[in-house]
mmCIF file of C-alpha atoms in Angstrom:
data_model
loop_
_atom_site.group_PDB
_atom_site.id
_atom_site.type_symbol
_atom_site.label_atom_id
_atom_site.label_comp_id
_atom_site.label_asym_id
_atom_site.label_seq_id
_atom_site.Cartn_x
_atom_site.Cartn_y
_atom_site.Cartn_z
ATOM 1 C CA UNK A 17 68.257 29.529 26.498
ATOM 2 C CA UNK A 18 67.567 26.102 25.108
ATOM 3 C CA UNK A 19 66.413 24.992 28.550
ATOM 4 C CA UNK A 20 64.077 27.988 28.778
ATOM 5 C CA UNK A 21 62.703 27.241 25.291
ATOM 6 C CA UNK A 22 62.051 23.598 26.207
ATOM 7 C CA UNK A 23 60.374 24.691 29.414
ATOM 8 C CA UNK A 24 58.159 27.071 27.427
ATOM 9 C CA UNK A 25 57.221 24.310 24.990
ATOM 10 C CA UNK A 26 56.241 21.989 27.836
ATOM 11 C CA UNK A 27 54.186 24.807 29.370
ATOM 12 C CA UNK A 28 52.309 25.435 26.096
ATOM 13 C CA UNK A 29 51.652 21.704 25.646
ATOM 14 C CA UNK A 30 50.288 21.436 29.181
ATOM 15 C CA UNK A 31 48.099 24.479 28.621
ATOM 16 C CA UNK A 32 46.726 22.967 25.408
ATOM 17 C CA UNK A 33 45.937 19.710 27.176
ATOM 18 C CA UNK A 34 44.053 21.265 30.077
ATOM 19 C CA UNK A 35 40.990 22.512 28.103
ATOM 20 C CA UNK A 36 40.549 18.996 26.664
ATOM 21 C CA UNK A 37 40.424 17.526 30.143
ATOM 22 C CA UNK A 38 37.894 20.150 31.187
ATOM 23 C CA UNK A 39 35.764 19.425 28.099
ATOM 24 C CA UNK A 40 35.882 15.683 28.765
ATOM 25 C CA UNK A 41 34.792 16.179 32.373
ATOM 26 C CA UNK A 42 31.998 18.505 31.223
ATOM 27 C CA UNK A 43 30.828 15.990 28.601
ATOM 28 C CA UNK A 44 30.848 13.224 31.170
ATOM 29 C CA UNK A 45 28.789 15.313 33.597
ATOM 30 C CA UNK A 46 26.335 16.266 30.855
ATOM 31 C CA UNK A 47 25.992 12.648 29.719
ATOM 32 C CA UNK A 48 25.312 11.520 33.284
ATOM 33 C CA UNK A 49 22.662 14.215 33.688
ATOM 34 C CA UNK A 50 20.969 13.234 30.408
ATOM 35 C CA UNK A 51 20.993 9.562 31.420
ATOM 36 C CA UNK A 52 19.466 10.387 34.801
ATOM 37 C CA UNK A 53 16.764 12.528 33.197
ATOM 38 C CA UNK A 54 15.967 9.786 30.663
ATOM 39 C CA UNK A 55 15.883 7.077 33.340
ATOM 40 C CA UNK A 56 13.488 9.136 35.453
ATOM 41 C CA UNK A 57 11.227 9.649 32.449
ATOM 42 C CA UNK A 58 11.271 5.954 31.531
ATOM 43 C CA UNK A 59 10.521 4.956 35.112
ATOM 44 C CA UNK A 60 7.625 7.433 35.327
ATOM 45 C CA UNK A 61 6.137 6.068 32.110
ATOM 46 C CA UNK A 62 6.654 2.480 33.285
ATOM 47 C CA UNK A 63 4.800 3.183 36.536
ATOM 48 C CA UNK A 64 2.040 5.004 34.661
ATOM 49 C CA UNK A 65 1.545 2.060 32.261
ATOM 50 C CA UNK A 66 1.644 -0.390 35.191
ATOM 51 C CA UNK A 67 -1.377 1.395 36.717
ATOM 52 C CA UNK A 68 -3.493 1.090 33.573
ATOM 53 C CA UNK A 69 -6.730 -0.828 34.043
ATOM 54 C CA UNK A 70 -6.901 -4.085 32.120
ATOM 55 C CA UNK A 71 -10.087 -4.951 30.203
ATOM 56 C CA UNK A 72 -12.479 -7.505 31.744
ATOM 57 C CA UNK A 73 -11.341 -11.064 31.185
ATOM 58 C CA UNK A 74 -12.971 -12.589 28.106
ATOM 59 C CA UNK A 75 -13.027 -16.301 27.324
ATOM 60 C CA UNK A 76 -12.580 -17.509 23.750
ATOM 61 C CA UNK A 77 -15.394 -19.435 22.036
ATOM 62 C CA UNK A 78 -15.747 -22.919 23.532
ATOM 63 C CA UNK A 79 -14.208 -24.812 20.611
ATOM 64 C CA UNK A 80 -10.909 -22.883 20.831
ATOM 65 C CA UNK A 81 -8.112 -23.116 23.394
ATOM 66 C CA UNK A 82 -5.499 -20.457 24.141
ATOM 67 C CA UNK A 83 -1.977 -21.404 23.044
ATOM 68 C CA UNK A 84 0.413 -21.475 26.005
ATOM 69 C CA UNK A 85 3.000 -18.672 25.853
ATOM 70 C CA UNK A 86 1.171 -16.834 23.063
ATOM 71 C CA UNK A 87 1.473 -13.463 24.842
ATOM 72 C CA UNK A 88 5.270 -13.662 24.623
ATOM 73 C CA UNK A 89 5.587 -14.937 21.062
ATOM 74 C CA UNK A 90 4.539 -14.199 17.479
ATOM 75 C CA UNK A 91 2.923 -17.603 17.127
ATOM 76 C CA UNK A 92 -0.742 -18.603 17.094
ATOM 77 C CA UNK A 93 -3.121 -17.291 19.746
ATOM 78 C CA UNK A 94 -5.905 -19.872 19.494
ATOM 79 C CA UNK A 95 -6.145 -23.442 18.265
ATOM 80 C CA UNK A 96 -8.890 -25.980 17.787
ATOM 81 C CA UNK A 97 -9.463 -29.324 16.093
ATOM 82 C CA UNK A 98 -12.112 -29.812 13.434
ATOM 83 C CA UNK A 99 -12.318 -33.432 12.327
ATOM 84 C CA UNK A 100 -8.777 -34.302 11.303
ATOM 85 C CA UNK A 101 -7.856 -30.647 10.817
ATOM 86 C CA UNK A 102 -5.966 -28.303 13.107
ATOM 87 C CA UNK A 103 -7.124 -24.694 12.989
ATOM 88 C CA UNK A 104 -4.605 -22.086 14.192
ATOM 89 C CA UNK A 105 -5.390 -18.383 14.550
ATOM 90 C CA UNK A 106 -2.824 -15.559 14.526
ATOM 91 C CA UNK A 107 -3.876 -11.954 15.145
ATOM 92 C CA UNK A 108 -2.470 -8.430 14.870
ATOM 93 C CA UNK A 109 -3.955 -4.961 14.573
ATOM 94 C CA UNK A 110 -5.461 -4.056 11.219
ATOM 95 C CA UNK A 111 -4.253 -0.511 10.555
ATOM 96 C CA UNK A 112 -5.054 1.884 7.753
ATOM 97 C CA UNK A 113 -3.759 5.326 6.915
ATOM 98 C CA UNK A 114 -6.585 6.876 8.969
ATOM 99 C CA UNK A 115 -5.848 4.897 12.139
ATOM 100 C CA UNK A 116 -3.884 6.132 15.124
ATOM 101 C CA UNK A 117 -3.191 4.881 18.606
ATOM 102 C CA UNK A 118 -6.171 6.730 20.050
ATOM 103 C CA UNK A 119 -8.637 4.852 17.852
ATOM 104 C CA UNK A 120 -8.413 1.711 19.997
ATOM 105 C CA UNK A 121 -8.253 -1.858 18.781
ATOM 106 C CA UNK A 122 -11.414 -2.080 16.730
ATOM 107 C CA UNK A 123 -9.999 -3.656 13.583
ATOM 108 C CA UNK A 124 -8.062 -6.929 13.675
ATOM 109 C CA UNK A 125 -6.006 -8.717 11.047
ATOM 110 C CA UNK A 126 -6.665 -12.452 11.372
ATOM 111 C CA UNK A 127 -4.486 -15.170 9.870
ATOM 112 C CA UNK A 128 -6.282 -18.537 9.745
ATOM 113 C CA UNK A 129 -4.180 -21.663 9.201
ATOM 114 C CA UNK A 130 -5.983 -24.904 8.325
ATOM 115 C CA UNK A 131 -3.624 -27.908 8.466
ATOM 116 C CA UNK A 132 -4.163 -31.621 7.841
ATOM 117 C CA UNK A 133 -1.940 -34.542 8.893
ATOM 118 C CA UNK A 134 0.383 -35.768 6.174
ATOM 119 C CA UNK A 135 -0.013 -32.583 4.136
ATOM 120 C CA UNK A 136 3.029 -30.413 3.423
ATOM 121 C CA UNK A 137 0.895 -27.330 2.775
ATOM 122 C CA UNK A 138 -1.706 -25.432 4.747
ATOM 123 C CA UNK A 139 -4.782 -23.583 3.595
ATOM 124 C CA UNK A 140 -4.329 -19.946 4.621
ATOM 125 C CA UNK A 141 -7.018 -17.290 5.000
ATOM 126 C CA UNK A 142 -6.044 -13.671 5.632
ATOM 127 C CA UNK A 143 -9.036 -11.820 7.053
ATOM 128 C CA UNK A 144 -10.195 -8.546 8.518
ATOM 129 C CA UNK A 145 -12.105 -9.120 11.764
ATOM 130 C CA UNK A 146 -14.535 -6.590 13.229
ATOM 131 C CA UNK A 147 -17.020 -6.668 16.083
ATOM 132 C CA UNK A 148 -19.911 -7.435 13.732
ATOM 133 C CA UNK A 149 -18.264 -8.933 10.641
ATOM 134 C CA UNK A 150 -15.397 -10.912 9.159
ATOM 135 C CA UNK A 151 -14.078 -10.266 5.659
ATOM 136 C CA UNK A 152 -11.689 -12.490 3.711
ATOM 137 C CA UNK A 153 -8.812 -10.680 1.976
ATOM 138 C CA UNK A 154 -7.069 -13.688 0.418
ATOM 139 C CA UNK A 155 -7.010 -17.487 0.249
ATOM 140 C CA UNK A 156 -3.879 -19.457 -0.595
ATOM 141 C CA UNK A 157 -2.037 -22.740 -0.191
ATOM 142 C CA UNK A 158 1.378 -22.316 1.396
ATOM 143 C CA UNK A 159 4.136 -24.734 2.374
ATOM 144 C CA UNK A 160 5.333 -25.054 5.945
ATOM 145 C CA UNK A 161 8.691 -25.755 7.513
ATOM 146 C CA UNK A 162 7.693 -28.932 9.336
ATOM 147 C CA UNK A 163 10.432 -28.456 11.942
ATOM 148 C CA UNK A 164 9.244 -25.057 13.123
ATOM 149 C CA UNK A 165 5.622 -25.196 11.873
ATOM 150 C CA UNK A 166 6.015 -21.634 10.637
ATOM 151 C CA UNK A 167 4.835 -20.535 7.235
ATOM 152 C CA UNK A 168 7.425 -20.399 4.489
ATOM 153 C CA UNK A 169 7.255 -17.479 2.061
ATOM 154 C CA UNK A 170 5.779 -18.937 -1.119
ATOM 155 C CA UNK A 171 7.911 -19.098 -4.261
ATOM 156 C CA UNK A 172 5.097 -20.186 -6.550
ATOM 157 C CA UNK A 173 1.695 -18.908 -7.649
ATOM 158 C CA UNK A 174 -0.643 -18.608 -4.647
ATOM 159 C CA UNK A 175 -3.931 -17.987 -6.425
ATOM 160 C CA UNK A 176 -6.064 -15.135 -7.743
ATOM 161 C CA UNK A 177 -7.141 -12.044 -5.854
ATOM 162 C CA UNK A 178 -10.061 -12.984 -3.654
ATOM 163 C CA UNK A 179 -12.194 -10.175 -5.095
ATOM 164 C CA UNK A 180 -11.642 -11.615 -8.587
ATOM 165 C CA UNK A 181 -13.467 -14.811 -7.636
ATOM 166 C CA UNK A 182 -17.162 -15.035 -8.431
ATOM 167 C CA UNK A 183 -19.646 -14.319 -5.652
ATOM 168 C CA UNK A 184 -20.705 -17.954 -5.225
ATOM 169 C CA UNK A 185 -17.100 -19.057 -4.632
ATOM 170 C CA UNK A 186 -16.461 -16.198 -2.196
ATOM 171 C CA UNK A 187 -19.607 -17.099 -0.255
ATOM 172 C CA UNK A 188 -18.534 -20.759 -0.158
ATOM 173 C CA UNK A 189 -15.150 -19.799 1.349
ATOM 174 C CA UNK A 190 -16.918 -17.721 3.999
ATOM 175 C CA UNK A 191 -19.124 -20.726 4.834
ATOM 176 C CA UNK A 192 -16.001 -22.936 4.974
ATOM 177 C CA UNK A 193 -14.301 -20.942 7.743
ATOM 178 C CA UNK A 194 -17.558 -20.200 9.558
ATOM 179 C CA UNK A 195 -18.114 -23.961 9.900
ATOM 180 C CA UNK A 196 -14.763 -24.054 11.682
ATOM 181 C CA UNK A 197 -15.829 -21.370 14.152
ATOM 182 C CA UNK A 198 -13.977 -18.486 12.508
ATOM 183 C CA UNK A 199 -16.380 -15.547 12.674
ATOM 184 C CA UNK A 200 -17.093 -12.299 14.518
ATOM 185 C CA UNK A 201 -17.656 -14.199 17.791
ATOM 186 C CA UNK A 202 -13.842 -14.254 18.122
ATOM 187 C CA UNK A 203 -13.574 -10.479 18.157
ATOM 188 C CA UNK A 204 -14.164 -9.695 21.847
ATOM 189 C CA UNK A 205 -11.600 -12.221 23.067
ATOM 190 C CA UNK A 206 -8.935 -11.301 20.492
ATOM 191 C CA UNK A 207 -9.464 -7.569 21.105
ATOM 192 C CA UNK A 208 -8.920 -8.012 24.864
ATOM 193 C CA UNK A 209 -5.991 -10.369 24.251
ATOM 194 C CA UNK A 210 -4.245 -7.837 21.996
ATOM 195 C CA UNK A 211 -4.773 -5.088 24.564
ATOM 196 C CA UNK A 212 -3.032 -7.200 27.224
ATOM 197 C CA UNK A 213 -0.219 -8.114 24.813
ATOM 198 C CA UNK A 214 0.324 -4.462 23.844
ATOM 199 C CA UNK A 215 0.367 -3.504 27.532
ATOM 200 C CA UNK A 216 2.902 -6.206 28.355
ATOM 201 C CA UNK A 217 5.131 -5.269 25.391
ATOM 202 C CA UNK A 218 5.045 -1.581 26.353
ATOM 203 C CA UNK A 219 6.062 -2.311 29.948
ATOM 204 C CA UNK A 220 8.826 -4.608 28.727
ATOM 205 C CA UNK A 221 10.069 -1.898 26.348
ATOM 206 C CA UNK A 222 10.341 0.755 29.085
ATOM 207 C CA UNK A 223 12.061 -1.701 31.433
ATOM 208 C CA UNK A 224 14.525 -3.075 28.856
ATOM 209 C CA UNK A 225 15.460 0.372 27.605
ATOM 210 C CA UNK A 226 15.977 1.605 31.161
ATOM 211 C CA UNK A 227 18.251 -1.329 31.949
ATOM 212 C CA UNK A 228 20.313 -0.586 28.816
ATOM 213 C CA UNK A 229 20.697 3.116 29.674
ATOM 214 C CA UNK A 230 21.599 2.213 33.267
ATOM 215 C CA UNK A 231 24.248 -0.280 32.220
ATOM 216 C CA UNK A 232 22.239 -3.461 32.680
ATOM 217 C CA UNK A 233 20.983 -2.713 36.190
ATOM 218 C CA UNK A 234 17.463 -3.785 37.032
ATOM 219 C CA UNK A 235 15.006 -0.928 37.326
ATOM 220 C CA UNK A 236 12.951 -0.833 40.507
#
């Protein structure tokens, strides 16, 4: 009797285990199917983005040179010398609550860095750049980490709101950066440059995500 009872217990335990194995196999099959579907979708999008037509090549204004490797970094895009100063330009999209991806890149956020040798701080202009205008949002002095040349977040007073300055001072600041070649003539180049950078980042995103889903394998 005891032997029959033990045999029955073993049978029940085996029966209880079997559904778990079936569920695990089903989950594995489902996961594989989802991965395959996602990989196909990512590859289709990658190929679609790869076929997109790039904008005509645009050269920057003569005084500026393109920073090597700028497309693959968050550093400056353009640089130029003005007397003993080094002018560095950083650019991103300028977005508002009304913007969306379909609106194109018609508003740019321009960060202008004016540095002088032997100075621990840079003069920083944050501007909105458009095809026919440039507007200054703020002007400040900010310290730099001299090892990396990146801006350090300020811990001290950085100045008044630009709009609180009198009109004569605001106009003088506009003249100051215009003398250094920072004006709407930069728009066409920076617009095209951002389009190429966005395109490259999007392709990299699809490819990197596909490699992760596929266990690190290169996507063809």
